[in-house]
Coordinates of C-alpha atoms in Angstrom, one line a residue:
M738 CA -45.6 -41.8 48.9
R739 CA -44.7 -45.1 46.8
K740 CA -41.3 -45.3 44.9
L741 CA -40.9 -46.5 41.1
N742 CA -39.8 -49.8 41.3
Y743 CA -37.1 -49.6 38.8
Y744 CA -32.8 -49.8 38.3
S745 CA -31.5 -46.8 40.2
P746 CA -27.6 -46.8 40.4
S747 CA -26.4 -44.7 43.2
S748 CA -24.2 -41.6 41.8
Q749 CA -20.9 -42.8 42.3
E750 CA -22.6 -46.4 40.5
K751 CA -23.4 -44.0 37.9
L752 CA -20.2 -41.7 37.8
T753 CA -18.0 -44.7 37.9
V754 CA -19.6 -47.0 34.7
L755 CA -19.6 -43.6 32.9
Q756 CA -16.3 -42.3 33.3
K757 CA -14.9 -45.4 31.6
Y758 CA -16.1 -44.0 28.7
A759 CA -15.4 -40.3 28.9
N760 CA -13.7 -37.9 26.9
I761 CA -13.0 -34.6 28.7
E762 CA -13.6 -33.1 31.9
K763 CA -15.2 -29.9 31.8
D764 CA -14.8 -27.1 35.2
L765 CA -17.6 -24.0 35.0
E766 CA -17.9 -21.2 37.1
K767 CA -21.0 -20.2 38.2
N768 CA -23.6 -18.9 35.3
E769 CA -21.1 -20.3 32.7
T770 CA -22.7 -22.0 30.0
L771 CA -22.4 -25.7 28.9
F772 CA -24.6 -25.5 25.8
I773 CA -27.3 -23.2 24.4
S774 CA -30.6 -24.2 22.5
G775 CA -29.7 -24.7 19.1
D776 CA -26.0 -25.9 19.1
I777 CA -25.7 -29.3 18.0
V778 CA -25.8 -32.0 20.1
H779 CA -22.5 -34.2 19.7
S780 CA -22.0 -35.2 23.3
F781 CA -24.2 -36.3 26.7
Y782 CA -23.2 -34.9 29.9
I783 CA -23.1 -36.3 33.3
V784 CA -22.4 -33.6 36.7
L785 CA -19.7 -34.6 38.5
L786 CA -19.8 -31.5 41.0
G787 CA -22.0 -28.8 41.3
K788 CA -25.6 -28.1 39.9
I789 CA -26.6 -27.3 36.3
M790 CA -29.5 -25.5 35.3
L791 CA -31.5 -26.9 32.4
H792 CA -33.7 -23.3 31.1
K793 CA -35.1 -22.2 28.1
P794 CA -35.9 -18.4 27.2
T795 CA -39.4 -17.0 26.0
A796 CA -39.9 -15.2 23.6
D797 CA -41.1 -12.2 25.8
G798 CA -37.5 -12.3 27.2
R799 CA -38.4 -14.4 30.6
E800 CA -36.4 -17.8 31.6
F801 CA -38.6 -21.1 32.4
T802 CA -36.8 -23.1 34.8
I803 CA -36.8 -27.0 33.5
R804 CA -34.9 -28.8 36.1
I805 CA -31.6 -28.5 38.2
C806 CA -29.4 -31.3 37.6
K807 CA -26.8 -32.0 40.7
Q808 CA -23.7 -34.6 41.1
G809 CA -25.1 -38.1 38.7
D810 CA -27.3 -37.0 37.0
I811 CA -27.4 -36.8 33.2
I812 CA -28.1 -34.1 30.4
G813 CA -28.9 -34.6 27.0
E814 CA -30.2 -37.8 27.5
P815 CA -33.7 -37.3 25.5
H816 CA -30.8 -37.8 22.6
F817 CA -29.6 -40.7 23.2
L818 CA -32.3 -42.7 20.5
T819 CA -32.2 -40.0 17.9
T820 CA -30.0 -39.0 15.0
P821 CA -27.7 -36.4 15.8
T822 CA -29.7 -33.1 16.7
K823 CA -30.1 -30.0 18.4
H824 CA -30.7 -28.9 21.8
L825 CA -33.4 -27.5 22.4
L826 CA -32.8 -25.8 26.2
H827 CA -29.9 -23.7 27.5
A828 CA -27.2 -25.3 30.2
T829 CA -25.9 -22.8 33.1
A830 CA -24.4 -23.7 36.1
V831 CA -26.0 -22.3 39.5
E832 CA -22.7 -22.8 41.1
R833 CA -19.2 -23.8 40.4
S834 CA -19.6 -26.8 38.6
K835 CA -17.9 -29.9 37.2
I836 CA -18.9 -32.4 34.2
F837 CA -17.6 -34.9 32.1
T838 CA -18.8 -35.4 28.3
I839 CA -19.4 -38.8 26.3
S840 CA -19.3 -38.5 22.5
I841 CA -22.7 -39.8 21.1
E842 CA -20.7 -42.3 19.0
K843 CA -19.7 -43.8 22.2
L844 CA -23.1 -44.8 22.6
P845 CA -23.5 -48.4 20.7
E846 CA -20.3 -49.2 22.8
L847 CA -21.8 -48.0 26.2
F848 CA -24.8 -49.9 25.5
S849 CA -23.2 -53.2 24.3
N850 CA -20.8 -53.2 27.5
E851 CA -23.3 -52.0 30.3
S852 CA -26.7 -53.6 29.6
K853 CA -28.2 -53.5 32.8
F854 CA -27.1 -49.3 32.8
M855 CA -28.9 -49.0 29.5
L856 CA -31.9 -49.3 31.1
Y857 CA -31.3 -47.4 33.5
L858 CA -31.2 -44.9 31.3
L859 CA -34.0 -45.3 29.4
Q860 CA -35.9 -45.1 32.4
N861 CA -34.2 -42.0 33.2
V862 CA -35.8 -40.5 30.0
S863 CA -39.1 -41.7 31.0
K864 CA -38.9 -39.9 34.3
N865 CA -37.9 -36.6 32.9
A866 CA -41.1 -37.3 30.3
I867 CA -43.3 -37.4 32.5
R868 CA -42.0 -34.7 35.0
D869 CA -41.9 -31.9 32.0
Q870 CA -45.9 -33.7 31.4
M871 CA -46.9 -33.0 34.9
K872 CA -45.2 -29.4 35.0
L873 CA -47.4 -29.0 32.0
R874 CA -50.4 -30.2 33.3
D875 CA -50.2 -27.6 36.5
L876 CA -49.8 -24.6 34.4
V877 CA -51.9 -25.7 32.0
M878 CA -54.6 -26.7 33.7
Y879 CA -54.1 -24.4 37.0
G880 CA -52.2 -21.1 35.7
K881 CA -49.5 -19.4 37.3
K882 CA -51.1 -20.5 41.0
G883 CA -50.9 -24.0 40.1
A884 CA -47.4 -23.6 38.8
L885 CA -46.1 -21.9 41.7
Y886 CA -47.9 -24.1 44.2
A887 CA -46.8 -27.0 42.3
T888 CA -43.0 -26.0 42.5
L889 CA -43.4 -25.6 46.2
I890 CA -44.3 -29.1 47.0
R891 CA -41.7 -30.6 44.3
L892 CA -39.0 -27.8 46.5
A893 CA -40.4 -29.0 50.0
N894 CA -40.0 -32.9 48.6
S895 CA -36.5 -31.9 47.4
Y896 CA -34.9 -29.4 50.4
G897 CA -38.1 -30.1 52.6
Q898 CA -37.2 -30.0 56.2
T899 CA -40.0 -31.0 59.2
K900 CA -40.3 -28.3 61.8
E901 CA -42.7 -28.1 64.8
T902 CA -44.9 -25.6 62.3
G903 CA -44.7 -26.7 59.2
I904 CA -42.3 -28.0 56.1
L905 CA -39.0 -25.7 55.6
I906 CA -37.3 -25.7 52.2
N907 CA -34.4 -25.4 53.1
T908 CA -32.3 -23.7 49.9
S909 CA -31.9 -20.3 49.3
L910 CA -34.7 -19.0 46.6
T911 CA -35.6 -15.9 45.1
N912 CA -38.9 -14.7 44.2
Q913 CA -37.2 -14.2 40.5
D914 CA -35.8 -17.7 41.0
L915 CA -39.4 -19.4 41.3
A916 CA -41.1 -17.1 39.0
N917 CA -38.5 -18.5 36.4
F918 CA -39.4 -22.1 37.7
C919 CA -43.1 -21.0 37.0
G920 CA -42.6 -19.8 33.6
T921 CA -44.4 -16.0 34.5
S922 CA -43.1 -13.0 35.8
R923 CA -41.7 -12.2 39.7
E924 CA -44.4 -9.5 39.8
S925 CA -47.0 -11.9 39.4
I926 CA -44.6 -14.8 42.1
N927 CA -45.0 -11.6 44.7
R928 CA -49.0 -11.4 44.6
L929 CA -49.1 -14.8 45.0
L930 CA -46.9 -15.3 47.6
S931 CA -48.0 -12.5 49.2
D932 CA -51.5 -14.1 49.5
L933 CA -50.4 -17.3 50.9
R934 CA -48.9 -15.0 53.5
K935 CA -51.9 -13.5 54.3
N936 CA -53.7 -16.6 54.1
N937 CA -50.7 -18.3 56.9
I938 CA -50.3 -20.7 54.2
I939 CA -46.7 -20.4 54.2
S940 CA -44.3 -17.7 56.2
I941 CA -40.6 -17.0 55.5
E942 CA -37.9 -18.0 58.5
N943 CA -34.4 -16.2 58.1
S944 CA -35.4 -16.5 54.0
R945 CA -36.7 -19.7 53.5
I946 CA -40.2 -20.5 52.5
L947 CA -41.7 -22.4 55.4
I948 CA -45.3 -23.9 54.4
H949 CA -47.5 -24.7 56.8
Q950 CA -50.1 -25.8 55.2
L951 CA -48.8 -28.4 52.5
A952 CA -52.7 -30.1 52.0
Y953 CA -53.9 -27.0 50.9
L954 CA -51.4 -26.9 48.0
K955 CA -52.0 -30.5 47.1
E956 CA -55.9 -30.9 47.3
T957 CA -56.3 -26.3 45.2
I958 CA -54.2 -28.0 42.2
H959 CA -55.8 -31.9 42.5
C960 CA -52.5 -33.2 43.3
E961 CA -51.9 -36.9 42.1
E962 CA -50.0 -37.8 44.5
C963 CA -47.0 -38.8 41.7
P964 CA -44.2 -40.7 43.6
I965 CA -41.2 -38.8 45.2
D966 CA -39.1 -39.7 42.5
I967 CA -41.1 -37.6 39.8
C968 CA -42.3 -34.7 42.2
T969 CA -38.8 -33.2 42.9
I970 CA -37.2 -30.0 41.5
H971 CA -34.1 -32.0 40.1

């Protein structure tokens, strides 16, 4: 797959630059909430350690996981270019995590002093917007099946290890986790995974998903072969 050609600092470079403007550091326990939908935006956040899940509750009580933010990722970047507003998503720690905050009021200083880094931030907003559009495409055009197949492809790009018989998604996932990524019920995911196993598209190896026929998943949803920078779960 082709790579996007943009300025992409390492996680450590991002942290070194942004920590100069940080207000506070905060430790989060597993399942602790950073903010919820409707909270007023005062700051944006950078992940120092751990993982933070961005998600949205649905009207019927389900959860829709948008993405998982890892070390060096920025949370809240859509608000860089808007007046103070409200968060649209929930942010919750997937595991013990540490973040630091930068006040929105410091953005003019940050952009003035770190012009090259400002370009990265804007590109990051664009990249995440494209990811969200592709997820919407998969769900709207191909339904629950398309959402699951696309999620498996993204997980393979993020955590995949090549084996003799396929690609092992080397991370722990429950069927409920997959349902949250797809915005559907666990029961629906159970049925879809069962069909994939019966047809030898996937199997389960030590509680991990092993994809035997990645091409089948891609063909079914007419995969557009997005760059891996876009086609990830993060």
